[in-house]
XYZ file of C-alpha atoms in Angstrom:
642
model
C -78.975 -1.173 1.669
C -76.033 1.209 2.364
C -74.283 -1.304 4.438
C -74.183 -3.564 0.895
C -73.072 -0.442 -1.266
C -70.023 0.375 1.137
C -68.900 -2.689 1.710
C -68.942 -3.076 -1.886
C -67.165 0.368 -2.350
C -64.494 -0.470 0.225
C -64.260 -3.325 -1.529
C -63.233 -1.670 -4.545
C -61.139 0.736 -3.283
C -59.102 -2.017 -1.502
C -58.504 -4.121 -4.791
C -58.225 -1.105 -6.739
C -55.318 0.185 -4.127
C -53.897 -3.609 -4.219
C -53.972 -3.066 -8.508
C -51.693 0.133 -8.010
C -49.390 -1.445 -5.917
C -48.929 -4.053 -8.107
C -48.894 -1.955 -10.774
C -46.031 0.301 -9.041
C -44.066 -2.992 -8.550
C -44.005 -4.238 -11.668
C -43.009 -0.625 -13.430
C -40.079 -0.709 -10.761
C -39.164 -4.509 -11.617
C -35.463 -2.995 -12.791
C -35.314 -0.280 -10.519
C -31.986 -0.854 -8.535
C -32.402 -0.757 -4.704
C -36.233 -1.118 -4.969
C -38.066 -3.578 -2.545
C -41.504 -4.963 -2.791
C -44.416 -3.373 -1.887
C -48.157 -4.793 -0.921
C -51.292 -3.673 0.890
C -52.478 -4.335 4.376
C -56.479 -4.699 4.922
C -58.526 -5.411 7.928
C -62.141 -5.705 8.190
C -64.037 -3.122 9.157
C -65.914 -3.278 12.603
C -69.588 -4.693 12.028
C -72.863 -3.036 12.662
C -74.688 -4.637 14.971
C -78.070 -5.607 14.788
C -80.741 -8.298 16.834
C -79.441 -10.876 14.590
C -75.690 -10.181 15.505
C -72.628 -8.218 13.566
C -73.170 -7.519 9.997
C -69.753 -6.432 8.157
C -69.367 -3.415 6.916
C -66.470 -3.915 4.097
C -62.844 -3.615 4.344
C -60.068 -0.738 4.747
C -56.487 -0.294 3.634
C -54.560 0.115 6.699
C -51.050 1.246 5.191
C -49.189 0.517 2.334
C -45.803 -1.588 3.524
C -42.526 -2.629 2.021
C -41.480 -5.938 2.015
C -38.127 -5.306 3.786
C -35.732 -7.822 5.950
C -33.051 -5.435 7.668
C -31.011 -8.335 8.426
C -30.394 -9.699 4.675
C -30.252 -6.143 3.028
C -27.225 -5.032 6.205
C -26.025 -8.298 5.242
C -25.747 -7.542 1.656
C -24.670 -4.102 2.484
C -21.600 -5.362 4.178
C -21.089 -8.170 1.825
C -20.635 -5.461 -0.558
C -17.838 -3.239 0.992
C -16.018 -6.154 1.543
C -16.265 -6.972 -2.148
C -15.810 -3.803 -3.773
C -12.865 -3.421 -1.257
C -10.866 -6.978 -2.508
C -11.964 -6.009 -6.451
C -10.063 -2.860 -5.710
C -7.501 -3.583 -4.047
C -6.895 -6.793 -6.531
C -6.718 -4.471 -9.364
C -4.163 -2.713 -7.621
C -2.081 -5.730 -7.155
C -2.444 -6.884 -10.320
C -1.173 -3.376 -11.576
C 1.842 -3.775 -8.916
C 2.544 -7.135 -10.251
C 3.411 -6.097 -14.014
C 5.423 -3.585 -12.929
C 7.559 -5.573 -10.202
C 7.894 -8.542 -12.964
C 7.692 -6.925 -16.102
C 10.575 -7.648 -18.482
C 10.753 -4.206 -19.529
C 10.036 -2.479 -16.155
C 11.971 -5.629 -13.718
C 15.119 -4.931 -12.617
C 16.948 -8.402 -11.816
C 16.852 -8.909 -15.607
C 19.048 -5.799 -16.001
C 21.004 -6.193 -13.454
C 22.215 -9.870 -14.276
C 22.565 -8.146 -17.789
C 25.247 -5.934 -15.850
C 26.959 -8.543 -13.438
C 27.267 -10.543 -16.755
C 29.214 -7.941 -18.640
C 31.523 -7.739 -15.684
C 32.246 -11.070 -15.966
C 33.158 -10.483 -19.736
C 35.125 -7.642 -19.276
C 37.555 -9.133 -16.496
C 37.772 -11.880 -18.781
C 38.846 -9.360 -21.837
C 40.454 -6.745 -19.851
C 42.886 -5.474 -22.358
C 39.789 -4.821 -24.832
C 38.280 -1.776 -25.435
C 35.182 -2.982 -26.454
C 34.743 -5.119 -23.355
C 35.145 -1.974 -20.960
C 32.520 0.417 -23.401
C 29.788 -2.908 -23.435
C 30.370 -3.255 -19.293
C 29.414 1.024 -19.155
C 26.405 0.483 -21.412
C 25.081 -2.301 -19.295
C 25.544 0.128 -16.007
C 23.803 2.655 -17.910
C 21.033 -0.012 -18.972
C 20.808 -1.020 -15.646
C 20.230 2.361 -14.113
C 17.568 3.186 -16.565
C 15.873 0.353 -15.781
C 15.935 1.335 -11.978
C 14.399 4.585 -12.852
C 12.052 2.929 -15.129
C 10.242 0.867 -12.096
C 10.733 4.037 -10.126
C 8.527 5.707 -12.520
C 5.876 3.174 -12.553
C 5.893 2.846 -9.360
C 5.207 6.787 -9.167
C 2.363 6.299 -11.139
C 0.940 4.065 -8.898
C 1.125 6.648 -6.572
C -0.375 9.295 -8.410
C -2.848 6.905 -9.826
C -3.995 5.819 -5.984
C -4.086 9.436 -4.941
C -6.036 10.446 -7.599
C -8.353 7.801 -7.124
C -8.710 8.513 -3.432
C -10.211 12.357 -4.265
C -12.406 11.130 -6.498
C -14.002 8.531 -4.147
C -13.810 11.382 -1.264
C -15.996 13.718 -3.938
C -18.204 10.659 -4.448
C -18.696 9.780 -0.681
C -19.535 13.474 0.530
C -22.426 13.344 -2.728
C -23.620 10.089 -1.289
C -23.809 11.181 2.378
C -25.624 14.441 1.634
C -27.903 12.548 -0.572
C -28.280 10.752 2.538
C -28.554 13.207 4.937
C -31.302 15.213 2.289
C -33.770 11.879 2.623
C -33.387 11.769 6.147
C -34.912 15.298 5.939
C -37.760 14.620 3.478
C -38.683 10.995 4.882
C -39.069 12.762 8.073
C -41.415 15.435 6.824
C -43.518 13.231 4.707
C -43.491 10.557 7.354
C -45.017 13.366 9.880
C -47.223 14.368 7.290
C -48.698 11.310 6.258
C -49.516 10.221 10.112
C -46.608 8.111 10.471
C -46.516 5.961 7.504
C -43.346 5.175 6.021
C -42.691 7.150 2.615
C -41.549 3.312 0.959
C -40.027 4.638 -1.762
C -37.762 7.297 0.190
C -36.389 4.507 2.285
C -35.649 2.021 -0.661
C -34.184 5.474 -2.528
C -32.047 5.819 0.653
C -30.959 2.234 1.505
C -29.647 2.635 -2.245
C -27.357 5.625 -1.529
C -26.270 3.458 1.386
C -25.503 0.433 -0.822
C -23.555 3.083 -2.993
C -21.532 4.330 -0.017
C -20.761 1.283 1.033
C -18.694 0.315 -2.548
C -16.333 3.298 -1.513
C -16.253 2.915 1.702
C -17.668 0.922 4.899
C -20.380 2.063 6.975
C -22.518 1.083 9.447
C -25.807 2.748 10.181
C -28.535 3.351 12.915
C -31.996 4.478 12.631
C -32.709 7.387 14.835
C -36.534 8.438 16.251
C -37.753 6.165 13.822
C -36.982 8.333 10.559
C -33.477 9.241 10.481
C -30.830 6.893 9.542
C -27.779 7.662 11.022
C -24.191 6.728 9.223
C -20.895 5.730 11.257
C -17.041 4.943 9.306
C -15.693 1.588 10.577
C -13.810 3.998 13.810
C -17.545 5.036 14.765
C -16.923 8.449 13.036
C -20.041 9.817 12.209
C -20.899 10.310 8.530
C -24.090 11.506 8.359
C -26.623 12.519 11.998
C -30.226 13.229 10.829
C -29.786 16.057 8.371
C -26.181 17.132 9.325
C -23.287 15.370 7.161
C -20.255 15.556 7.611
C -17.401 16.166 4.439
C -14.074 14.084 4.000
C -11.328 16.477 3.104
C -7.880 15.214 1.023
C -5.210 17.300 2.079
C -1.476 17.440 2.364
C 0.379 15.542 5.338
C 3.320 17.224 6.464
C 4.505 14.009 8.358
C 3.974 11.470 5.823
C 5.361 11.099 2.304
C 2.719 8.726 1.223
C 0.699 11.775 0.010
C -2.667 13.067 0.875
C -3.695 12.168 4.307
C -8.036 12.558 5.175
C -10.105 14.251 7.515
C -13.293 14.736 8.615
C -14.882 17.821 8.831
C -17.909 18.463 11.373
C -18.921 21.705 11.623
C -15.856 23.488 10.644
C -13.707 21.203 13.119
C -11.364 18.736 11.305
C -10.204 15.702 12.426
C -6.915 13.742 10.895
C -8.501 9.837 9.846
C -5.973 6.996 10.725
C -5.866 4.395 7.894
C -7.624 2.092 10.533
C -10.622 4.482 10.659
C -11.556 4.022 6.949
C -11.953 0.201 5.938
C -13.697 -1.648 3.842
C -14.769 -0.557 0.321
C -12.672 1.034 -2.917
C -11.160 3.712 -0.789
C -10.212 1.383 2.172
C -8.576 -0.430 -0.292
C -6.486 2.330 -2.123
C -5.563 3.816 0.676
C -4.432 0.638 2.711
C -2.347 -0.612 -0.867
C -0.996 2.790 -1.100
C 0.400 2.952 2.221
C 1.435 -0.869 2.375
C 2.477 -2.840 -0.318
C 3.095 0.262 -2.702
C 5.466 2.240 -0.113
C 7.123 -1.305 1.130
C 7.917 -1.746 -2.930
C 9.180 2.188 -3.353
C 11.532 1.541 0.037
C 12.586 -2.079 -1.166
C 13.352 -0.877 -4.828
C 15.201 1.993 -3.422
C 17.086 0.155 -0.974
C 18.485 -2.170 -3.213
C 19.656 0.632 -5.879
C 21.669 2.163 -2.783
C 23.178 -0.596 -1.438
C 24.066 -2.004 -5.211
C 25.270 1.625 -6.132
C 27.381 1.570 -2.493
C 29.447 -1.452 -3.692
C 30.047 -0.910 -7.088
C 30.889 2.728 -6.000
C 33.368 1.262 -3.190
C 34.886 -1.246 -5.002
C 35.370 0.892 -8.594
C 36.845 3.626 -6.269
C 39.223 0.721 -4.767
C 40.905 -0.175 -8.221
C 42.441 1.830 -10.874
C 41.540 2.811 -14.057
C 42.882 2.106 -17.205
C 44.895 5.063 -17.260
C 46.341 4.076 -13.896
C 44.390 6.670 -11.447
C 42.517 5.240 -8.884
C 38.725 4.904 -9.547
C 36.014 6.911 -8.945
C 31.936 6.196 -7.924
C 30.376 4.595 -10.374
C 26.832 5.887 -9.591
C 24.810 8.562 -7.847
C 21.011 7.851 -6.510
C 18.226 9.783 -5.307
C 18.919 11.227 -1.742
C 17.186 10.802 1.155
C 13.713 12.447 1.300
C 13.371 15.003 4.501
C 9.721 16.915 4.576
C 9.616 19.150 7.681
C 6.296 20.342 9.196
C 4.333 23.287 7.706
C 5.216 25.066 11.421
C 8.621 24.630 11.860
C 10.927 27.702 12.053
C 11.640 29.562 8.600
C 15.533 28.396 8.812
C 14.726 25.002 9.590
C 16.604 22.079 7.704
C 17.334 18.383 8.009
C 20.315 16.961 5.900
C 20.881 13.194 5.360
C 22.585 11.355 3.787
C 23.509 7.321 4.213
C 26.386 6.679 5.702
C 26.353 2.391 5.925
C 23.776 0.555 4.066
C 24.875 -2.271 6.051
C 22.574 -0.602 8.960
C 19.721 0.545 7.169
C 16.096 -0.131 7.894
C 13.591 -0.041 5.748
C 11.328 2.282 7.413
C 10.513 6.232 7.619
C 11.339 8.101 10.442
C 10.216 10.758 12.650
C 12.778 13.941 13.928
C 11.505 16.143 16.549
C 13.295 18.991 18.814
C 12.466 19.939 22.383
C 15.460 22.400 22.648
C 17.218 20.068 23.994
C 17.485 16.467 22.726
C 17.030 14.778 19.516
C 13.985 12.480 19.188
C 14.704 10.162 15.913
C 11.404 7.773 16.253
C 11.537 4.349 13.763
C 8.096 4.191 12.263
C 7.853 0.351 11.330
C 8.051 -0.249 15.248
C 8.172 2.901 17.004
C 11.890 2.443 18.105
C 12.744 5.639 19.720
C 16.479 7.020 19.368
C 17.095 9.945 21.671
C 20.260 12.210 20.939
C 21.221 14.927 23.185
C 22.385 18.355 21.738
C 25.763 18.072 23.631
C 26.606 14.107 22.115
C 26.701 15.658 18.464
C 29.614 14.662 16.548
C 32.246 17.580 15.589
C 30.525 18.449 12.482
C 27.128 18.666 14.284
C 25.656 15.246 13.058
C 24.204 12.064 14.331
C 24.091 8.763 12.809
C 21.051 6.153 13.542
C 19.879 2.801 11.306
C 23.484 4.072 8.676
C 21.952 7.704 8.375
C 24.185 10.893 8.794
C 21.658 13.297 10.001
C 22.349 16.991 10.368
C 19.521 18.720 12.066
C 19.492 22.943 12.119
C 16.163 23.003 13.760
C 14.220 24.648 16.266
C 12.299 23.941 19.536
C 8.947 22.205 18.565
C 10.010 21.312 14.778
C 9.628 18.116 13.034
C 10.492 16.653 9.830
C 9.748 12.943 8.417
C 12.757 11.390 6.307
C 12.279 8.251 4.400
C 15.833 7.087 3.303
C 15.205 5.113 -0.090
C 12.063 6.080 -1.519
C 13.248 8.190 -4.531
C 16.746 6.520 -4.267
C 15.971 4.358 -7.793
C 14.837 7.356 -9.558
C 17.900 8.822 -8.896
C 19.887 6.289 -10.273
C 22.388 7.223 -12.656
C 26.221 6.323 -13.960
C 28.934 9.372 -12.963
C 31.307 7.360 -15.433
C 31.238 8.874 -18.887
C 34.193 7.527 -20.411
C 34.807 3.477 -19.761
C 38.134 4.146 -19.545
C 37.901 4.970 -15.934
C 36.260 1.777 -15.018
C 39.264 0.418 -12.612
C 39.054 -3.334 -13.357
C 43.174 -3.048 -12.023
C 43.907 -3.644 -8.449
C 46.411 -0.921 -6.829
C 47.805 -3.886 -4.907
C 48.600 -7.837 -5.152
C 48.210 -10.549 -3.318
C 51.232 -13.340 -2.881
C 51.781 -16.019 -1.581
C 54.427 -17.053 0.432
C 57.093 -19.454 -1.549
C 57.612 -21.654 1.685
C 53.810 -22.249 2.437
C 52.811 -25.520 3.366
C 48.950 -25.029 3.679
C 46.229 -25.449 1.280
C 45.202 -21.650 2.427
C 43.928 -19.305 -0.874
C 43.671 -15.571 -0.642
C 41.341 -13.987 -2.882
C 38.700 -10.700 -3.243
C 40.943 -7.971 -2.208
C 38.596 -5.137 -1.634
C 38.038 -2.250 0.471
C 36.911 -2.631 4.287
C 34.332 0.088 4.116
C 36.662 1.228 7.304
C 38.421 4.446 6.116
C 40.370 5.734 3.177
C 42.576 2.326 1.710
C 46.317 2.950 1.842
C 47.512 1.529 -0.895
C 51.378 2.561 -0.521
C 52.520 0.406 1.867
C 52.688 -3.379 1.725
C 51.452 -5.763 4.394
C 52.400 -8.802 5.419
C 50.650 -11.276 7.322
C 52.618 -14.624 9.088
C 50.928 -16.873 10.502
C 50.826 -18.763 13.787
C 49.366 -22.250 15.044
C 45.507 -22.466 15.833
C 44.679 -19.344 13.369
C 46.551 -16.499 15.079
C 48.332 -13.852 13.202
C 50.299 -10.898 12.815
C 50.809 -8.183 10.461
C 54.021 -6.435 9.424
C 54.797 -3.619 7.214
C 56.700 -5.318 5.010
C 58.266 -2.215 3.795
C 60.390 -1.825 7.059
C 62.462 -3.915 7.343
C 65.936 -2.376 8.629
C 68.696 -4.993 7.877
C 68.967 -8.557 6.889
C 67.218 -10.492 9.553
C 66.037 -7.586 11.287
C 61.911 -7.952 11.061
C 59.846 -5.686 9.952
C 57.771 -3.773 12.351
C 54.847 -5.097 13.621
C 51.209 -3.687 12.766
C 48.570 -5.438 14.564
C 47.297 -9.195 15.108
C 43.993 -11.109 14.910
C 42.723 -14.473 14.632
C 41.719 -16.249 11.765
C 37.897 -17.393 11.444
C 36.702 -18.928 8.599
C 35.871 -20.465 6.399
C 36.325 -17.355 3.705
C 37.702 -15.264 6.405
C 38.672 -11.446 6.092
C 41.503 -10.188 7.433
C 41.178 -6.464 7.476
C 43.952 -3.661 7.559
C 44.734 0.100 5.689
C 41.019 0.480 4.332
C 41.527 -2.887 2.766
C 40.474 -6.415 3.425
C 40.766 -9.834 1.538
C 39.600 -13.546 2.303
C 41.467 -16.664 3.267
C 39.796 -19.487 2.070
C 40.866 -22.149 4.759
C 43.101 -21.233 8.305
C 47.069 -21.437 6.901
C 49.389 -23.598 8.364
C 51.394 -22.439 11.288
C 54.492 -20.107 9.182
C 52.704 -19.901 6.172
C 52.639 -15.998 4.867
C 50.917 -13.589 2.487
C 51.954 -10.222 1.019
C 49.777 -7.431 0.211
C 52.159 -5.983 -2.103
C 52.079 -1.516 -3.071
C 52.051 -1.170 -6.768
C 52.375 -4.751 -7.956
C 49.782 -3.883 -11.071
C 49.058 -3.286 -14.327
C 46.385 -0.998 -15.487
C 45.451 -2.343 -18.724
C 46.048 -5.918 -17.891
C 45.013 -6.307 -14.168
C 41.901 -8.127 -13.509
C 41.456 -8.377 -10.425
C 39.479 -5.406 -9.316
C 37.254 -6.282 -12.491
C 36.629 -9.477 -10.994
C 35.899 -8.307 -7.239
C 32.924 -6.237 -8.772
C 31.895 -8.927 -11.167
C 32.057 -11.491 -7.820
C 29.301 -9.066 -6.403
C 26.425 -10.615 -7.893
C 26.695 -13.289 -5.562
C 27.842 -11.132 -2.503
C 25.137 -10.805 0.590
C 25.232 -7.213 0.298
C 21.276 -6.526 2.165
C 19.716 -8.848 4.742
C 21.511 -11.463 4.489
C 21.326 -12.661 0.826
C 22.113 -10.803 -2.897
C 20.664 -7.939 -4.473
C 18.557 -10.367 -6.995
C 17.409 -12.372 -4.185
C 16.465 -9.566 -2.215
C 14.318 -8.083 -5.433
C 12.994 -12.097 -5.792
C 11.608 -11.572 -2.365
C 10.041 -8.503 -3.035
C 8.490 -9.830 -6.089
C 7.294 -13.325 -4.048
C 6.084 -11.071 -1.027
C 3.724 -8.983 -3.398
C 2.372 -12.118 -5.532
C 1.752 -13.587 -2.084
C -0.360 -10.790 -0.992
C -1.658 -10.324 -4.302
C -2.926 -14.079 -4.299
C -4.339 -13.398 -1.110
C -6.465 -10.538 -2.451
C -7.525 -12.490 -5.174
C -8.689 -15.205 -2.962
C -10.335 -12.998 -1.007
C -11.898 -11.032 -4.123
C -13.672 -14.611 -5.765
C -14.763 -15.539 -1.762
C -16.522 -12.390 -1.483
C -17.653 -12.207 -4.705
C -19.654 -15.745 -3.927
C -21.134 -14.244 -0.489
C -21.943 -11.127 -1.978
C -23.602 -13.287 -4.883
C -25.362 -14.963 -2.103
C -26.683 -12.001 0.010
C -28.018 -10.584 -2.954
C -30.261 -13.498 -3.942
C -31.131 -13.962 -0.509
C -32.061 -10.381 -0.526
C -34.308 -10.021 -3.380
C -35.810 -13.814 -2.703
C -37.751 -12.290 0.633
C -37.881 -8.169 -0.787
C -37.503 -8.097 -4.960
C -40.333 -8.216 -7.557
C -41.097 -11.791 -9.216
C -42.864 -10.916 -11.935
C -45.101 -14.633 -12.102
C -46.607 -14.077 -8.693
C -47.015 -9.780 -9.264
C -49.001 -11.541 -12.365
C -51.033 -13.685 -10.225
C -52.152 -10.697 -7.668
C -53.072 -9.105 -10.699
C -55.543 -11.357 -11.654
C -56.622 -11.975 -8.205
C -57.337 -8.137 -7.801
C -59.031 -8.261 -10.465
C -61.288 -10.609 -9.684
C -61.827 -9.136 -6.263
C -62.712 -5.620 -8.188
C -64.717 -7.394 -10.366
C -66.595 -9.042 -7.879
C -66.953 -5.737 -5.724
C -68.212 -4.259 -8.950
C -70.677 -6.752 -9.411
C -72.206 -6.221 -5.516
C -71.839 -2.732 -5.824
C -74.225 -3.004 -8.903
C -77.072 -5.377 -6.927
C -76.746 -2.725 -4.737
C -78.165 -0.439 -7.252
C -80.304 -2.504 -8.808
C -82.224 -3.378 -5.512
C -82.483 0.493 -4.666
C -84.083 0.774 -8.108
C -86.472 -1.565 -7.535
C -87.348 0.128 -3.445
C -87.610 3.310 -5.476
C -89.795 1.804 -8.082
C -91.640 0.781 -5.438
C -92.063 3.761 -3.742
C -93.669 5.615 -7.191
C-alpha cells in the first residue's frame, strides 16, 4: 500500500516540477538571452519481492537547460562581426557626405577658382575680373576649412564614441565577472547543479560585450567563464575583471589611445588587440580611413597653396611690385612626449611638397644622432648631430626640421593634418594678384623650327633673378647654351656664356636664375629664345595670370592634378565604404542565420510548451487519480480492521 501512494506522490511531484518548468518557459518566452529549460526523471530503483522488482515511482534528477555551445559561440561571433561592419558602415557613410558633399567637397571650389583664373587672364585690364578671381581664392579656402571641420568632427565624434563603449564594456565585464561569483556559490550550494538562469543571464552580458567588442571565452573549474580580447588579453578571470582605460597618447595624434588595467598595472592596447565589434570598428576607421582623409585633404591644400604661392610671388602685381604668397595653411603638427626635457621643441616646417609623404613620423634623441622613423613603413632616417645644416636643421620626405631636444626625448609630427584648416588668403586687396610676368619670352626672328616656348615660371630652385636677360641658342641634336644677353661688349663680340644643357622633351624645361619655361618641340639647330628683364606691363600682362590659371591641369602631387588627386581620395573611400557595406548585409544574413539556428535547438516554441502542458497535466492528473485508490483502498483495510 505505501509503495502505490509514493509512487503516486513522486508521480506528482515530477509532473508538477515538469508544470513549473513549463510554466517558467513560457513567462520567459520574450526574455532576451533566455534558453529552454525541461526536467530530467529516472525511475526509481524497485523493491524487490518473491515475485520480482516492483517500482517504486519516479524522481527529478536536475533541472537542465537546453543549451548547444557551438550555435550560441557561433552566434556570439556572428554578432561582433556584425555590429562591427554596421558600425563601421555608418562611419563610412558619414565620411562619404563629407568627402562628396557639394557644400563640404572641395574639387567643386576649387574648379570654381581655376575657372576665375582663366577669366581674369582673359580680362586682365578689369577690375572686376581681379576682385571675382580673390573671392573665388577666398571661397576656395573656406571650403578647405569647411571639410577640415567635418572631418574634425569625425574625430571628436569617434573619440567620443570610443569612451562611451569603454564605460559600457568595463559594466558588461563586471557584470560578468559578479555571475561568475554567484553561479559559483549557488552551484556549490545546490550540489552541483547549474543555476540555469545565471548562465543564460551571463551568456547575455556576453552577447552584449560582444556588440562592442570581440571576445572569446573559456569556462574555468566548471563555473567560471573566463573572457579573452581578440590579442588573448584577459577581460574578465573568475571574479577579477579587468578595466579599459581611454587616455591621452603622447606619440600619436589620432587621439585617445587604450589600456588595460589589471591590478593597478596598465598595459598600452595595439589597434590589432581590439577587433571585432562597435569599438573595433571606430577605432580601426578612426585611425585608417579618417586620418588617411585628414593627411590627403591636407596635403593637397599645401601643395595647391605652394604653387599658387610660388607662381603669384613670380609675377607682378598690378601696381608693378612683384607678388607676394597668396595663402598661408595650418603648420605642421609636432606633439613631444609627456617626459621630454622642459626646453624641449621640434620646429617644422615644409620645405618641398614635391617630397612629401603622406605619413606621421617619429623623432627621437640618443645624445647623439637623430632618429626620424616613417610610420606608414617604418623607414628609418638617421641624422647625426655633427651633419646639421648651418642653421641647425635637417630636411627628410620635404620637411625642415629643427630639433632643440634632449637625450631620451621624442616627439611625433604629422605634416598635413591641420594644414586645410589653416587655409586662408594673405591677399586682401586684388590688386596685388600679379597676373604680369617680370620677364618675356621671344622668339628669335631667324628661327626655322616649329619650337614654342611657353609657362615661364619659377624653378622652385632659389630666389628668380629677374634683371638680367637670358638667351638660349641652340645647337644640332638638342644641345644648348645660355648667354647673358645683357653682355655683350661690341658688335660681334658674344655675350658671355652662362651654362649649357640638353633639350628633352616633349614640353621640356630649361631652367636658369630661379626661373624655368617649356619648349614645346627640340628647335632647330641656330634657332634662339630671349628671356627678356622688364619686357612687361602690369596692367596688361597676362602671362603670369595664365601660368596660375594653367595649374589646374599641372601634376603638382603623385603624379596627376590636385582634383584628381581629391577624385582618388573620394574613389578610395567609396571603395572601402562599399566594401563595408558588403560586408555589413553578408553578416547581417549569417548573423540572421545563427540566430535562428540558435533558438531552433535552445528558444521557447510556444505550440509544443502548450503540448507539455497538457501532457503534464494529464500525467498529474493521472498520479492524482492513483494517489486517491491509494486512499480509498486504505479506507477500506481500515474499515476492515474496525
Amino acid at each position: 500500500m505505501m509503495s502505490l501512494m509514493g509512487s503516486a506522490l513522486s508521480g506528482l511531484n515530477a509532473a508538477q516540477a515538469s508544470l513549473a518548468t513549463v510554466s517558467h518557459n513560457i513567462a520567459n518566452v520574450n526574455t532576451p538571452g533566455y534558453t529552454r529549460q525541461e526536467v530530467a526523471q529516472t525511475s526509481t530503483l524497485g523493491q524487490y519481492t518473491g515475485a520480482g522488482f516492483i517500482g517504486n515511482g519516479v524522481q527529478v534528477t536536475l533541472v537542465r537547460r537546453i543549451y548547444d555551445e557551438f550555435l550560441t559561440n557561433q552566434a556570439t561571433r556572428a554578432q561582433s562581426q556584425s555590429s562591427y561592419h554596421d558600425s563601421y558602415d555608418a562611419s563610412m557613410t558619414q565620411l562619404m557626405n563629407t568627402l562628396g558633399d557639394a557644400k563640404t567637397g572641395v574639387n567643386v571650389s576649387v574648379d570654381k577658382f581655376f575657372t576665375s583664373m582663366q577669366d581674369f587672364s582673359a580680362r586682365i585690364g578689369e577690375p572686376a575680373a581681379r576682385q571675382t578671381a580673390l573671392s573665388s581664392a577666398e571661397a576656395m579656402a573656406a571650403r578647405f576649412r569647411t571639410a577640415s571641420d567635418a572631418l574634425d568632427s569625425l574625430r571628436n565624434g569617434a573619440n567620443q564614441q570610443i569612451a562611451t563603449d569603454v564605460a559600457a564594456i568595463n559594466q558588461l565585464s563586471q557584470g560578468i565577472g559578479q555571475l561568475n561569483e554567484r553561479i559559483g556559490i549557488a552551484q556549490g550550494t545546490a550540489s552541483g547543479n547549474q543555476p540555469n538562469d545565471l548562465l543564460d543571464q551571463r551568456d547575455a552580458l556576453v552577447r552584449e560585450l560582444n556588440k562592442l567588442v570581440g571576445v572569446s571565452t573559456t569556462v574555468q573549474d566548471g563555473t567560471s567563464l573566463n573572457v579573452f580580447l581578440s590579442s588573448g588579453q584577459p577581460l574578465v578571470v573568475g571574479n577579477i575583471v579587468s578595466s579599459l582605460v581611454s587616455t591621452d597618447d603622447p606619440n600619436s595624434l589620432n587621439g585617445a589611445r587604450l589600456e588595460l588595467k589589471t591590478n593597478g598595472n596598465n598595459v598600452v592596447l595595439r589597434e590589432d588587440d581590439v577587433s571585432g565589434g562597435d569599438l573595433g570598428a571606430t577605432l580601426s576607421f578612426r585611425n585608417n580611413e579618417l586620418a588617411k582623409s585628414q593627411d590627403d585633404l591636407g596635403k593637397i591644400a599645401i601643395t595647391l597653396a605652394a604653387a599658387l604661392n610660388k607662381q603669384n610671388q613670380f609675377g607682378l602685381d598690378a601696381n608693378g611690385d612683384q607678388g607676394k604668397a597668396l595663402f598661408t595653411v595650418g603648420p605642421p603638427l609636432a606633439y613631444g612626449a609627456k617626459s621630454n626635457a622642459a626646453a624641449s621643441k621640434l620646429d617644422v616646417s615644409i620645405a618641398d611638397t614635391r617630397n612629401m609623404v603622406a605619413s606621421d613620423y617619429a623623432v627621437s634623441f640618443d645624445g647623439t644622432n637623430y632618429s626620424v622613423r616613417r610610420l606608414s613603413d617604418n623607414n628609418t632616417t638617421t641624422i647625426p648631430t655633427g651633419s646639421l645644416a648651418a642653421d641647425g636643421t635637417f630636411t627628410v620626405d620635404g620637411l625642415k626640421v629643427k630639433p632643440t631636444m634632449a637625450s631620451g626625448d621624442t616627439f611625433t609630427i604629422n605634416p598635413s593634418r591641420q594644414a586645410a584648416a589653416g587655409l586662408n588668403v594673405l591677399l586682401k586687396d586684388s590688386k596685388n594678384l600679379a597676373g604680369a610676368a617680370p620677364m618675356a619670352l621671344v622668339n628669335g626672328t631667324a628661327n626655322t623650327g616649329s619650337a614654342v616656348v611657353s609657362r615661364l615660371t619659377s624653378s622652385g630652385q632659389g630666389t628668380p633673378n629677374f634683371n638680367n636677360s637670358i638667351t638660349v641658342k641652340f645647337a644640332a641634336n638638342g644641345a644648348y647654351e645660355l648667354f647673358d644677353a645683357g653682355t655683350e661688349a661690341a658688335p660681334n663680340v658674344p655675350p658671355v656664356s652662362v651654362g649649357t644643357g640638353t633639350y628633352t622633351g616633349p614640353n621640356g624645361k630649361i631652367a636658369h636664375n630661379g626661373w624655368s619655361f617649356e619648349v614645346s618641340t627640340t628647335p632647330a639647330a641656330g634657332d634662339e629664345f630671349t628671356v627678356k628683364a622688364g619686357a612687361t606691363d602690369p596692367t596688361g600682362d597676362n602671362r603670369n595670370a595664365t601660368a596660375m590659371a594653367s595649374l589646374t591641369s599641372a601634376k603638382l602631387l603623385n603624379g596627376s592634378t590636385l582634383t584628381q588627386n581629391y577624385a582618388v581620395l573620394v574613389s578610395d573611400m567609396g571603395s572601402r565604404a562599399n566594401e563595408i557595406t558588403a560586408g555589413k548585409a553578408a553578416y547581417g544574413v549569417i548573423l540572421s542565420q545563427a540566430i535562428v539556428e540558435e533558438q531552433s535547438a535552445a528558444g521557447v516554441n510556444l505550440d509544443e510548451e502548450a503540448a507539455k502542458l497538457l501532457r503534464f497535466q494529464q500525467a498529474y492528473a493521472a498520479s492524482g487519480k492513483v494517489l486517491a485508490i491509494a486512499s480509498s483502498l486504505f479506507d477500506t483495510i481500515l474499515a476492515a480492521l474496525n
